[in-house]
Coordinates of C-alpha atoms in Angstrom, one line a residue:
M1 CA 0.1 -0.1 0.1
N2 CA 1.7 3.3 -0.8
L3 CA 1.0 5.9 1.3
R4 CA 1.1 8.9 -0.8
D5 CA -1.8 7.1 -2.3
K6 CA -3.8 6.7 0.8
D7 CA -4.2 9.7 2.4
S8 CA -7.5 8.8 3.9
L9 CA -5.6 6.6 6.3
M10 CA -2.4 8.7 7.0
T11 CA -3.8 12.2 6.7
T12 CA -7.3 12.5 7.7
E13 CA -7.0 9.6 10.6
T14 CA -4.9 11.4 13.1
A15 CA -5.8 9.3 16.0
P16 CA -3.9 5.7 16.0
Q17 CA -5.7 2.8 14.5
K18 CA -6.1 0.0 16.3
M19 CA -5.4 -3.2 14.6
E20 CA -5.5 -7.1 15.9
F21 CA -2.4 -9.2 15.1
K22 CA -3.1 -12.4 12.7
T23 CA -2.2 -15.0 15.1
E24 CA -3.3 -16.3 18.1
L25 CA -0.6 -13.7 19.4
K26 CA -0.5 -14.3 23.6
Q27 CA 0.1 -18.0 22.9
L28 CA 2.9 -17.4 20.3
L29 CA 4.5 -14.2 22.1
D30 CA 4.5 -16.7 25.5
L31 CA 6.2 -19.4 23.5
I32 CA 8.7 -16.7 21.5
I33 CA 9.9 -15.3 25.2
H34 CA 9.6 -18.3 27.4
S35 CA 10.9 -21.1 25.1
L36 CA 12.0 -20.2 22.1
Y37 CA 15.2 -18.2 23.3
T38 CA 17.2 -19.6 26.1
K39 CA 19.2 -16.2 26.9
K40 CA 17.6 -12.7 27.4
E41 CA 20.4 -10.8 25.8
I42 CA 19.9 -12.7 22.4
F43 CA 17.1 -9.7 21.7
L44 CA 19.6 -7.2 21.1
R45 CA 21.2 -9.8 18.8
E46 CA 18.3 -10.2 16.9
L47 CA 17.6 -6.6 16.5
I48 CA 20.8 -5.6 15.5
S49 CA 20.6 -8.4 12.7
N50 CA 17.1 -6.7 11.4
A51 CA 18.9 -3.2 11.3
A52 CA 22.0 -4.7 9.4
D53 CA 19.6 -6.7 6.8
A54 CA 17.7 -3.0 6.3
I55 CA 20.8 -1.7 5.5
D56 CA 22.1 -4.4 3.1
K57 CA 18.5 -4.1 1.6
L58 CA 18.9 -0.5 0.9
R59 CA 22.5 -1.0 -0.4
F60 CA 21.3 -3.6 -2.7
E61 CA 18.2 -1.8 -4.0
A62 CA 20.3 1.4 -4.7
L63 CA 22.5 -0.4 -7.0
K64 CA 19.3 -0.1 -9.3
D65 CA 18.1 3.0 -8.2
P66 CA 21.2 5.5 -6.5
Q67 CA 18.6 8.1 -5.8
L68 CA 17.4 6.0 -2.9
L69 CA 20.4 6.9 -0.7
A70 CA 19.7 10.3 -0.9
G71 CA 23.0 11.3 -0.6
D72 CA 23.4 9.3 2.9
S73 CA 25.8 6.1 2.5
D74 CA 27.3 6.5 5.8
F75 CA 25.6 3.7 6.9
K76 CA 25.2 2.7 10.6
I77 CA 23.4 1.3 13.5
R78 CA 22.7 3.5 16.6
L79 CA 21.9 2.5 20.4
I80 CA 20.4 4.9 22.5
A81 CA 20.1 3.9 26.4
D82 CA 18.3 6.5 28.4
E83 CA 18.0 5.7 31.8
K84 CA 15.4 8.4 32.5
A85 CA 12.8 7.6 30.1
N86 CA 13.8 3.5 30.8
T87 CA 14.2 3.0 27.0
L88 CA 16.4 1.3 24.9
T89 CA 16.6 2.4 21.0
I90 CA 18.1 0.3 18.2
S91 CA 18.0 2.9 15.4
D92 CA 19.4 2.6 11.5
N93 CA 19.4 4.5 8.4
G94 CA 18.3 1.3 6.2
I95 CA 15.1 0.9 3.9
G96 CA 12.9 1.9 6.4
M97 CA 9.2 0.5 6.1
S98 CA 5.9 1.8 4.9
R99 CA 2.9 1.7 6.9
E100 CA 1.8 -1.2 4.8
A101 CA 4.9 -2.8 5.2
I102 CA 5.0 -1.7 9.2
V103 CA 1.6 -3.7 9.5
S104 CA 2.1 -6.8 7.2
N105 CA 5.4 -7.5 8.6
L106 CA 4.8 -6.5 12.4
G107 CA 1.1 -7.6 12.2
T108 CA 1.5 -10.7 11.2
I109 CA 3.9 -13.0 13.7
A110 CA 6.6 -15.4 11.8
R111 CA 6.0 -13.0 8.5
S112 CA 9.0 -12.3 7.6
G113 CA 9.9 -9.6 5.5
T114 CA 13.3 -10.7 5.1
R115 CA 12.0 -13.9 3.6
E116 CA 9.8 -12.3 1.0
F117 CA 12.6 -9.9 -0.3
L118 CA 14.9 -12.9 -0.9
R119 CA 12.7 -14.9 -2.6
S120 CA 12.1 -11.7 -4.6
L121 CA 16.2 -11.7 -5.6
Q122 CA 15.8 -15.6 -6.7
Q123 CA 17.0 -14.0 -10.2
A124 CA 19.4 -11.9 -9.3
D125 CA 23.2 -12.1 -9.4
A126 CA 24.8 -14.2 -6.8
Q127 CA 27.3 -11.7 -6.4
E128 CA 25.5 -8.9 -5.7
R129 CA 22.8 -10.8 -3.6
P130 CA 22.9 -9.4 0.1
E131 CA 23.3 -12.0 3.0
L132 CA 20.4 -11.5 5.3
I133 CA 19.8 -13.7 8.4
G134 CA 16.0 -12.9 9.6
Q135 CA 14.3 -16.0 7.8
F136 CA 11.8 -16.5 10.4
G137 CA 10.4 -13.3 11.3
V138 CA 10.2 -14.0 15.0
G139 CA 13.3 -12.1 15.7
F140 CA 11.6 -8.9 16.3
Y141 CA 9.4 -10.4 18.8
S142 CA 12.4 -11.1 21.1
S143 CA 11.8 -7.7 22.4
Y144 CA 9.3 -8.6 24.7
M145 CA 11.7 -11.0 26.8
V146 CA 13.0 -7.5 28.0
A147 CA 10.5 -4.8 27.1
D148 CA 6.7 -4.3 28.2
R149 CA 5.9 -2.2 25.4
V150 CA 7.6 -1.7 22.0
T151 CA 7.6 1.5 19.8
V152 CA 8.7 1.3 16.1
I153 CA 9.2 4.5 14.1
S154 CA 10.0 4.2 10.6
R155 CA 10.6 6.0 7.4
P156 CA 10.8 4.3 4.0
A157 CA 13.6 5.0 1.4
G158 CA 12.6 6.4 -2.2
A159 CA 9.0 7.3 -3.2
G160 CA 6.6 7.8 -0.2
G161 CA 9.8 8.3 2.0
D162 CA 8.8 11.8 3.2
E163 CA 5.8 10.3 5.4
A164 CA 6.9 8.1 8.4
V165 CA 4.7 5.7 10.7
K166 CA 4.3 4.7 14.3
W167 CA 4.1 1.0 15.2
E168 CA 3.4 0.4 18.9
S169 CA 2.2 -2.8 21.1
D170 CA 2.5 -4.0 24.5
G171 CA 2.3 -7.4 23.1
Q172 CA -1.0 -8.4 24.6
G173 CA -3.4 -8.9 21.6
E174 CA -3.5 -5.5 19.5
F175 CA -1.1 -2.8 18.0
S176 CA -1.6 0.6 17.1
V177 CA -0.5 2.3 13.7
E178 CA -0.7 6.6 13.5
P179 CA 1.3 8.7 11.1
T180 CA 4.5 10.3 12.7
E181 CA 7.6 12.7 12.4
K182 CA 10.8 11.4 11.4
P183 CA 13.7 13.8 9.8
T184 CA 15.2 10.7 7.9
R185 CA 14.7 7.3 6.0
G186 CA 15.2 4.3 8.4
T187 CA 13.8 2.8 11.7
D188 CA 14.0 2.8 15.2
V189 CA 12.9 0.2 17.5
I190 CA 12.1 1.6 20.7
L191 CA 12.1 -0.8 23.8
H192 CA 10.2 0.2 27.5
L193 CA 12.4 -1.9 29.2
R194 CA 10.7 -3.8 32.1
E195 CA 12.6 -3.2 36.1
D196 CA 13.9 -6.7 35.5
A197 CA 16.0 -5.7 31.9
K198 CA 17.4 -2.1 33.2
E199 CA 20.8 -3.7 32.9
F200 CA 20.3 -3.6 29.3
L201 CA 21.0 0.2 29.8
G202 CA 24.2 0.1 31.2
E203 CA 27.0 0.9 28.9
W204 CA 29.1 -2.0 30.3
R205 CA 26.2 -4.7 29.5
I206 CA 25.4 -3.4 26.1
R207 CA 29.1 -3.4 25.1
E208 CA 29.6 -7.3 26.4
T209 CA 26.5 -8.2 24.6
I210 CA 27.3 -6.7 21.2
K211 CA 31.0 -7.9 21.7
R212 CA 29.5 -11.4 22.1
Y213 CA 27.3 -11.9 19.5
S214 CA 27.6 -8.7 16.7
D215 CA 31.4 -8.1 16.7
F216 CA 31.7 -8.7 13.0
I217 CA 28.6 -7.1 11.6
A218 CA 29.7 -5.2 8.7
H219 CA 28.4 -2.0 9.6
P220 CA 29.2 0.1 12.4
I221 CA 27.3 -0.2 15.7
I222 CA 27.4 2.9 17.6
L223 CA 26.7 3.5 21.4
V224 CA 25.4 7.1 21.6
G225 CA 25.9 8.3 25.4
E226 CA 25.5 11.8 26.8
K227 CA 25.9 14.6 24.6
E228 CA 25.6 12.6 21.7
K229 CA 29.0 11.4 22.3
A230 CA 29.5 8.5 20.1
E231 CA 31.1 5.3 20.1
T232 CA 31.7 2.4 18.0
L233 CA 31.3 -0.8 19.6
N234 CA 32.0 -3.8 17.3
S235 CA 35.1 -4.5 15.3
R236 CA 33.7 -5.0 12.2
E237 CA 37.0 -6.7 10.8
A238 CA 36.1 -10.6 9.9
I239 CA 39.3 -11.3 8.6
W240 CA 38.4 -14.6 7.9
L241 CA 36.5 -13.4 5.5
R242 CA 39.5 -11.8 3.6
P243 CA 41.8 -13.9 1.1
K244 CA 44.4 -15.6 2.9
N245 CA 46.9 -13.5 0.9
E246 CA 45.6 -10.4 2.2
V247 CA 45.8 -11.2 6.1
K248 CA 49.1 -10.2 7.7
P249 CA 50.7 -12.7 10.6
E250 CA 50.2 -9.9 13.0
E251 CA 46.5 -9.7 12.1
Y252 CA 46.3 -13.2 12.7
N253 CA 48.0 -13.1 16.1
Q254 CA 45.8 -9.9 17.4
F255 CA 42.8 -11.6 16.6
F256 CA 43.7 -15.1 18.0
K257 CA 44.6 -12.7 21.1
Q258 CA 41.0 -10.9 21.3
L259 CA 39.1 -14.5 20.8
S260 CA 41.2 -16.6 23.2
R261 CA 42.5 -13.8 25.9
D262 CA 45.9 -15.3 25.4
S263 CA 49.0 -13.0 25.4
E264 CA 51.0 -15.8 23.6
D265 CA 50.8 -15.9 19.7
P266 CA 49.3 -19.3 18.6
L267 CA 51.6 -22.0 17.3
K268 CA 49.5 -22.3 13.9
T269 CA 47.0 -20.7 12.3
I270 CA 44.5 -22.2 9.9
H271 CA 42.6 -20.0 7.1
L272 CA 40.2 -21.9 5.6
A273 CA 38.0 -20.7 2.4
A274 CA 35.8 -23.8 1.0
E275 CA 33.6 -23.6 -2.1
G276 CA 31.6 -25.7 -3.9
A277 CA 29.1 -28.1 -2.6
T278 CA 30.2 -27.2 0.9
E279 CA 30.6 -23.3 1.4
F280 CA 32.1 -21.8 4.3
R281 CA 34.8 -20.0 6.4
A282 CA 37.1 -20.8 8.9
L283 CA 39.8 -19.4 10.8
L284 CA 41.2 -21.7 13.8
F285 CA 44.0 -21.6 16.0
I286 CA 46.4 -24.1 17.5
P287 CA 47.4 -22.5 20.7
S288 CA 51.4 -22.4 22.3
H289 CA 50.2 -24.0 25.7
R290 CA 47.0 -24.6 27.5
G291 CA 44.9 -22.1 28.9
V292 CA 44.0 -22.2 32.8
D293 CA 40.1 -23.0 31.9
W294 CA 40.7 -26.3 32.3
M295 CA 41.5 -25.8 36.1
A296 CA 38.3 -24.0 37.0
G297 CA 35.8 -26.7 36.6
P298 CA 34.4 -29.2 34.0
E299 CA 36.3 -28.6 30.7
K300 CA 34.3 -27.3 27.9
K301 CA 34.0 -29.5 24.7
S302 CA 34.5 -26.9 22.1
S303 CA 36.2 -23.6 21.5
I304 CA 35.1 -23.4 18.1
D305 CA 32.2 -20.4 17.5
L306 CA 29.6 -20.7 14.9
Y307 CA 28.6 -17.9 12.9
V308 CA 26.2 -17.3 10.2
R309 CA 26.7 -14.4 8.0
R310 CA 29.1 -12.3 10.8
V311 CA 26.6 -13.4 13.9
L312 CA 27.2 -15.5 16.4
I313 CA 24.8 -18.3 16.5
T314 CA 26.8 -20.7 18.6
H315 CA 29.2 -19.7 21.3
E316 CA 31.8 -22.8 21.5
C317 CA 29.6 -25.1 19.1
E318 CA 29.8 -28.9 19.9
E319 CA 28.9 -30.0 16.4
L320 CA 31.9 -28.3 14.5
A321 CA 34.6 -30.5 15.7
P322 CA 35.1 -33.4 18.3
P323 CA 35.7 -33.3 21.6
Y324 CA 39.1 -34.3 21.5
M325 CA 40.1 -31.0 19.5
R326 CA 38.8 -28.6 22.0
F327 CA 42.1 -26.9 21.9
V328 CA 41.6 -25.5 18.7
K329 CA 40.5 -22.2 19.2
G330 CA 38.7 -20.5 16.2
V331 CA 35.5 -19.2 14.2
V332 CA 33.3 -21.0 11.2
D333 CA 31.0 -18.8 9.2
S334 CA 28.9 -20.1 6.6
A335 CA 25.8 -18.4 4.7
D336 CA 24.1 -21.9 4.1
L337 CA 23.1 -23.8 7.7
P338 CA 19.6 -23.9 8.1
L339 CA 19.1 -22.6 12.1
N340 CA 16.0 -23.1 14.0
V341 CA 13.7 -20.9 14.3
S342 CA 15.0 -19.1 17.4
R343 CA 18.5 -19.0 15.5
E344 CA 19.9 -20.5 18.5
T345 CA 20.8 -23.7 17.5
L346 CA 21.0 -25.9 14.4
Q347 CA 18.6 -28.1 12.9
H348 CA 20.0 -31.1 11.9
N349 CA 21.6 -31.2 8.2
P350 CA 24.2 -32.6 6.1
L351 CA 26.4 -29.7 5.4
L352 CA 27.1 -29.7 9.2
A353 CA 28.6 -33.0 9.1
K354 CA 30.7 -32.1 5.9
I355 CA 31.7 -29.0 7.5
R356 CA 32.9 -30.9 10.7
S357 CA 34.5 -33.7 8.6
N358 CA 36.7 -30.7 6.4
L359 CA 37.8 -29.2 9.6
V360 CA 39.1 -32.3 11.5
N361 CA 41.0 -33.2 8.3
R362 CA 42.4 -29.9 7.6
I363 CA 43.8 -29.8 11.5
L364 CA 45.2 -33.5 11.2
K365 CA 46.8 -32.6 8.2
T366 CA 48.4 -29.6 9.4
L367 CA 49.5 -31.7 12.6
E368 CA 51.0 -34.1 10.3
E369 CA 52.8 -31.6 8.6
T370 CA 53.8 -30.3 11.6
K371 CA 55.4 -33.4 12.8
S372 CA 57.0 -34.3 9.8
G373 CA 58.4 -30.6 9.1
E374 CA 58.6 -28.7 12.0
Y375 CA 59.3 -31.2 14.6
E376 CA 60.4 -28.6 17.4
T377 CA 57.4 -27.2 17.0
Y378 CA 55.4 -30.2 17.1
L379 CA 57.1 -31.5 20.5
K380 CA 55.9 -28.2 21.9
F381 CA 52.3 -28.7 20.6
Y382 CA 52.7 -32.7 21.7
K383 CA 53.9 -31.9 25.4
E384 CA 50.9 -29.4 25.8
F385 CA 47.8 -31.5 24.0
G386 CA 49.1 -34.9 23.4
Q387 CA 46.8 -36.4 25.7
Y388 CA 43.7 -34.8 23.5
L389 CA 45.0 -37.0 20.3
K390 CA 45.2 -40.0 22.9
E391 CA 41.4 -39.4 23.9
G392 CA 40.6 -38.8 20.2
V393 CA 42.0 -42.6 19.3
G394 CA 38.9 -44.1 20.8
Q395 CA 36.5 -41.3 19.9
D396 CA 37.3 -40.9 16.2
W397 CA 37.3 -44.1 14.8
S398 CA 37.7 -43.0 11.0
N399 CA 40.7 -41.1 11.9
R400 CA 42.2 -43.8 14.4
E401 CA 45.4 -44.7 12.6
R402 CA 46.0 -41.0 12.1
L403 CA 45.8 -40.2 15.2
A404 CA 48.2 -43.1 16.3
D405 CA 50.6 -42.0 13.7
L406 CA 50.6 -38.5 15.7
L407 CA 51.7 -40.3 19.1
L408 CA 55.1 -39.4 20.3
L409 CA 55.8 -42.1 23.0
E410 CA 58.8 -42.8 25.8
S411 CA 60.4 -46.4 25.7
T412 CA 62.9 -48.5 27.3
K413 CA 65.2 -47.9 24.2
T414 CA 64.7 -43.6 24.3
E415 CA 66.2 -41.3 26.2
A416 CA 64.2 -39.9 29.3
G417 CA 62.5 -36.9 27.5
K418 CA 62.4 -38.3 24.1
F419 CA 60.3 -40.0 22.1
T420 CA 59.3 -42.6 19.7
T421 CA 56.4 -43.4 17.2
L422 CA 54.6 -46.4 16.6
A423 CA 55.9 -46.5 13.1
D424 CA 59.4 -46.4 14.1
Y425 CA 58.9 -49.4 16.8
I426 CA 57.3 -51.4 14.7
G427 CA 60.5 -50.8 11.9
H428 CA 62.9 -51.6 14.8
M429 CA 61.1 -55.1 15.7
S430 CA 62.9 -58.1 15.1
S431 CA 61.5 -60.3 12.6
D432 CA 60.0 -63.1 15.0
Q433 CA 58.3 -60.3 17.2
N434 CA 54.7 -60.1 16.6
E435 CA 53.6 -58.0 19.2
I436 CA 53.9 -54.5 20.7
F437 CA 54.8 -54.3 24.2
Y438 CA 53.9 -51.6 26.7
L439 CA 53.8 -50.8 30.6
V440 CA 51.4 -48.6 31.9
G441 CA 52.4 -46.6 35.0
E442 CA 53.0 -43.1 37.2
N443 CA 56.6 -42.4 35.9
R444 CA 59.3 -43.1 33.8
A445 CA 62.0 -44.3 36.6
M446 CA 59.3 -46.7 38.2
L447 CA 58.3 -48.1 34.6
E448 CA 61.8 -48.5 33.3
N449 CA 63.0 -50.4 36.5
S450 CA 60.0 -52.3 36.9
P451 CA 60.7 -56.2 36.9
Y452 CA 58.2 -56.7 34.2
V453 CA 60.7 -55.2 31.9
E454 CA 63.5 -57.4 32.6
S455 CA 63.4 -60.3 30.3
F456 CA 62.3 -57.6 27.3
K457 CA 65.5 -55.7 27.9
A458 CA 67.7 -58.9 28.4
K459 CA 66.1 -59.7 24.9
G460 CA 66.6 -56.5 23.1
Q461 CA 63.2 -55.9 22.6
E462 CA 61.5 -52.1 23.4
V463 CA 58.8 -52.0 25.9
L464 CA 56.7 -48.5 25.4
L465 CA 56.9 -46.9 29.0
L466 CA 53.2 -44.8 29.1
T467 CA 53.3 -42.4 32.0
D468 CA 50.0 -40.5 31.2
P469 CA 46.7 -41.0 33.1
V470 CA 44.9 -41.2 29.6
D471 CA 47.1 -44.1 28.4
E472 CA 44.9 -46.8 29.7
Y473 CA 42.2 -45.6 27.6
L474 CA 44.6 -45.2 24.8
V475 CA 46.0 -48.8 24.5
A476 CA 42.4 -49.9 25.2
S477 CA 41.1 -48.2 22.5
L478 CA 43.8 -48.7 20.1
G479 CA 44.4 -52.4 20.6
K480 CA 46.1 -53.1 17.2
Y481 CA 48.4 -50.7 15.1
K482 CA 49.5 -52.0 11.5
D483 CA 48.3 -55.5 12.2
K484 CA 50.5 -56.0 15.1
N485 CA 48.5 -56.2 18.9
L486 CA 49.4 -54.3 21.9
K487 CA 50.8 -56.0 24.9
A488 CA 51.0 -55.4 28.5
V489 CA 53.8 -56.9 30.1
D490 CA 52.5 -57.2 33.4
R491 CA 49.9 -59.7 32.0
V492 CA 50.0 -63.6 32.5
D493 CA 51.0 -64.5 29.0
A494 CA 53.4 -61.6 28.1
A495 CA 56.2 -64.4 28.4
A496 CA 56.2 -67.5 26.8
E497 CA 56.4 -70.8 29.5
S498 CA 59.6 -72.5 28.0
D499 CA 60.7 -76.4 28.9
T500 CA 63.0 -75.4 31.4
L501 CA 60.5 -73.4 33.1
K502 CA 58.1 -76.6 33.0
E503 CA 60.7 -78.9 34.4
Q504 CA 61.5 -76.4 37.5
Q505 CA 57.7 -76.0 38.3
K506 CA 58.0 -79.6 39.5
Q507 CA 61.5 -78.9 41.5
F508 CA 59.5 -75.9 43.3
G509 CA 56.3 -78.1 43.8
K510 CA 56.3 -78.3 47.5
L511 CA 57.3 -74.5 47.9
L512 CA 54.6 -73.6 45.3
E513 CA 52.3 -75.3 46.9
T514 CA 53.2 -74.6 50.8
L515 CA 53.1 -70.6 49.8
K516 CA 49.5 -71.3 48.2
G517 CA 48.2 -72.2 51.4
K518 CA 49.5 -69.8 53.0
L519 CA 48.9 -66.2 50.9
D520 CA 45.4 -66.1 50.0
Q521 CA 45.8 -62.6 48.8
V522 CA 46.9 -63.8 45.2
K523 CA 45.1 -66.1 43.0
D524 CA 47.8 -68.3 42.3
I525 CA 51.7 -68.5 42.6
R526 CA 54.3 -69.9 39.8
L527 CA 57.4 -69.6 38.3
T528 CA 58.3 -67.2 35.7
D529 CA 61.3 -66.5 33.2
R530 CA 60.4 -63.2 33.1
L531 CA 62.8 -62.0 35.8
K532 CA 66.1 -61.8 35.4
E533 CA 67.1 -59.7 38.5
S534 CA 64.0 -59.4 40.8
A535 CA 63.0 -62.4 43.0
A536 CA 59.1 -61.8 42.7
C537 CA 56.4 -60.0 40.9
L538 CA 52.6 -59.9 40.6
V539 CA 50.9 -60.2 37.2
A540 CA 47.2 -60.2 36.1
D541 CA 45.4 -62.3 33.8
E542 CA 44.9 -61.5 30.3
G543 CA 42.0 -58.8 30.1
A544 CA 41.7 -58.3 33.5
M545 CA 42.4 -55.0 35.2
G546 CA 46.0 -53.9 35.6
A547 CA 47.1 -52.5 38.7
H548 CA 47.8 -48.6 37.7
M549 CA 44.1 -48.9 36.4
E550 CA 43.1 -50.0 39.6
R551 CA 45.4 -47.0 41.7
L552 CA 43.4 -44.5 38.8
L553 CA 40.2 -45.4 39.8
Q554 CA 40.8 -45.3 43.4
R555 CA 41.9 -42.0 43.3
M556 CA 39.2 -41.1 41.8
G557 CA 36.7 -42.4 44.6
R558 CA 35.5 -45.2 42.1
G559 CA 36.9 -47.8 44.1
E560 CA 33.7 -49.4 43.8
E561 CA 34.3 -50.2 40.1
I562 CA 37.1 -52.4 40.9
P563 CA 36.7 -56.1 40.1
N564 CA 37.4 -58.5 43.0
S565 CA 39.9 -60.3 41.6
K566 CA 43.2 -61.4 42.9
R567 CA 46.5 -61.2 41.0
I568 CA 48.9 -63.9 40.3
L569 CA 52.4 -64.1 42.4
E570 CA 55.4 -65.2 39.9
L571 CA 58.5 -66.0 41.5
N572 CA 61.9 -66.3 39.6
P573 CA 63.9 -69.2 40.0
D574 CA 67.2 -68.3 39.4
H575 CA 66.9 -65.7 42.3
A576 CA 68.8 -66.9 45.6
A577 CA 66.2 -66.1 48.0
V578 CA 63.7 -67.8 46.2
Q579 CA 66.1 -70.8 45.9
T580 CA 66.9 -70.8 49.5
L581 CA 63.2 -70.5 50.3
R582 CA 62.6 -74.0 48.0
T583 CA 65.5 -75.5 50.5
I584 CA 63.7 -74.4 53.7
A585 CA 60.4 -76.0 52.3
E586 CA 62.2 -79.3 51.1
K587 CA 63.7 -79.6 54.9
N588 CA 60.5 -78.5 56.8
G589 CA 56.9 -77.6 55.0
S590 CA 56.2 -76.3 58.3
D591 CA 59.0 -73.8 58.9
P592 CA 57.5 -70.5 60.0
R593 CA 59.8 -68.7 57.6
I594 CA 58.0 -69.8 54.7
E595 CA 55.2 -68.2 55.1
A596 CA 57.1 -65.1 56.5
F597 CA 59.6 -64.9 53.7
G598 CA 56.6 -65.5 51.1
R599 CA 54.9 -62.5 52.8
L600 CA 58.2 -60.5 52.1
L601 CA 58.2 -61.5 48.5
Y602 CA 54.7 -60.6 47.9
D603 CA 55.0 -57.2 49.6
Q604 CA 58.0 -56.6 47.4
A605 CA 55.9 -57.0 44.3
V606 CA 53.2 -55.2 45.7
I607 CA 56.2 -52.1 45.9
A608 CA 57.3 -53.1 42.3
E609 CA 54.4 -52.7 40.7
G610 CA 53.7 -49.1 42.3
S611 CA 50.7 -50.2 44.6
K612 CA 50.7 -49.8 48.6
I613 CA 51.0 -53.0 51.0
M614 CA 48.4 -53.2 53.2
D615 CA 50.1 -54.2 56.2
P616 CA 53.4 -51.6 56.6
A617 CA 53.9 -52.8 60.2
G618 CA 53.9 -56.2 59.2
F619 CA 56.1 -55.6 56.2
A620 CA 58.6 -53.5 58.3
K621 CA 58.4 -56.6 61.2
R622 CA 59.5 -59.1 58.9
V623 CA 62.4 -57.1 57.9
N624 CA 63.9 -56.2 61.1
E625 CA 63.4 -59.9 61.8
L626 CA 65.6 -60.8 58.9
I627 CA 67.8 -58.2 59.9
A628 CA 68.4 -59.4 63.2
A629 CA 68.7 -62.9 62.4
Q630 CA 71.9 -62.2 60.5
K631 CA 73.5 -61.5 64.1

């Protein structure tokens, strides 16, 4: 409806015209206010996005009709907080609305002028088509989360632009429309704030909300303070939208510091501009060190923000990357992602899965290139974030082997603080070795001096020494690498039983039988040829929980999850202490020294595996008695 052609509506009728909304407004507004949006400050994002859309519409139309600009191409969005009037105004100098448009767009819930506008642009050149996000026509009504009354004053650009219109409603079922005065084109949305929303008159609250949700809107967002002192709140510089060859390293570094609140430059920068079937832009960073946020409670699952056409949709979006990549910080911007009606969450869509796959592949490729070409840089990364890659082995089945290739591990053949890889381990294996051996524990010193690795050292076989708490999860998840099974050396079958050992089992039969009747802490007692220097060790059945995992669960307060299973005590038949005990048993099977010395060997084995003995006083007494007997 052209306002000039409808004088009867805008000139003869000076009183506000009352009209009803064209839907069941009360019920729908209740849904919008209380269910659609999860955060109250979203209203400001929505209104600023609408203002930016109005400016983009005008710029597009002005390509065909430059007179629409009327000499004013200094586009901006102004925020005016009036504490005395208790109002917050969001003002733009965009395309504006006529009376017909304002009734149509604001008087019909879920009718979007933006959607209609986009439909009219189906045939327009894609390079000239503005990117607009107001697709559902409900964002405006988020105003009622903070306002008990909303006034809209708008004046359209171009023909009929000399007449302005005022729309007003308390959101209770009716709205009024009347002619008004406005000196320039554009739209002012005036929110009459409720008592519980006065925080949004505060400069800090406004500034923080703009910074979070609308920092990269292309048009300046101006906060108008006292005496019309204006300040631009948004940076506007979405550097991820610029070509890589136009962005300087210092600009990347500055953006990373702004995004992450980190004081150091990132270790690696990944700038993506994907085109074709899956179009998106991404700017990702691998930090040089872990932040302190992981110490402040449950660790977040993502550090990547999702934008749609410069507007923040989801902070720390978990759908963009798997949890093990939560160390990666950055932004992803896509114009094609379908959002739900509140624009706070994504609808399930194959495009999102493609973006995720693309990002994961590029991050892994960057790490692979760094490992092969900049080892010292990769080493720095791995010491900070290696545990995340280990998590990924169990989380990301499709990239399991790529992640395994990125692991750096210590072993019995590396110096302390030096690393090998699984690929190198296999390259060093002898032709008769078919398994990758490992031992998990608290620290390298304990592991490399453990009884469990003695026979492997003697044979020249390498044993991986795993000291990260997540390593138990790693080996359970990985299982095998390049068709080589991973084998724990503290399990029963880590060393095969030789013919010699079978014969010795018979020779030590009386001792073993006597000890089995005395030591009820163990499942079984047997001889082993895995030990070269130590007298005894404890081993778990294949597939049973190891001592290190038991200790981890106990420290986590999850002792109830430890199965009620006993380990096997293995004795070294070539050790002098075991041979002496055999002699005592053969002379007198009821000699009390058999039980006392047997318990000493058991306690030694408990200490050697890194666990605590249950009766330290008894252990001390037996040791003291042994010393006293040497007079």
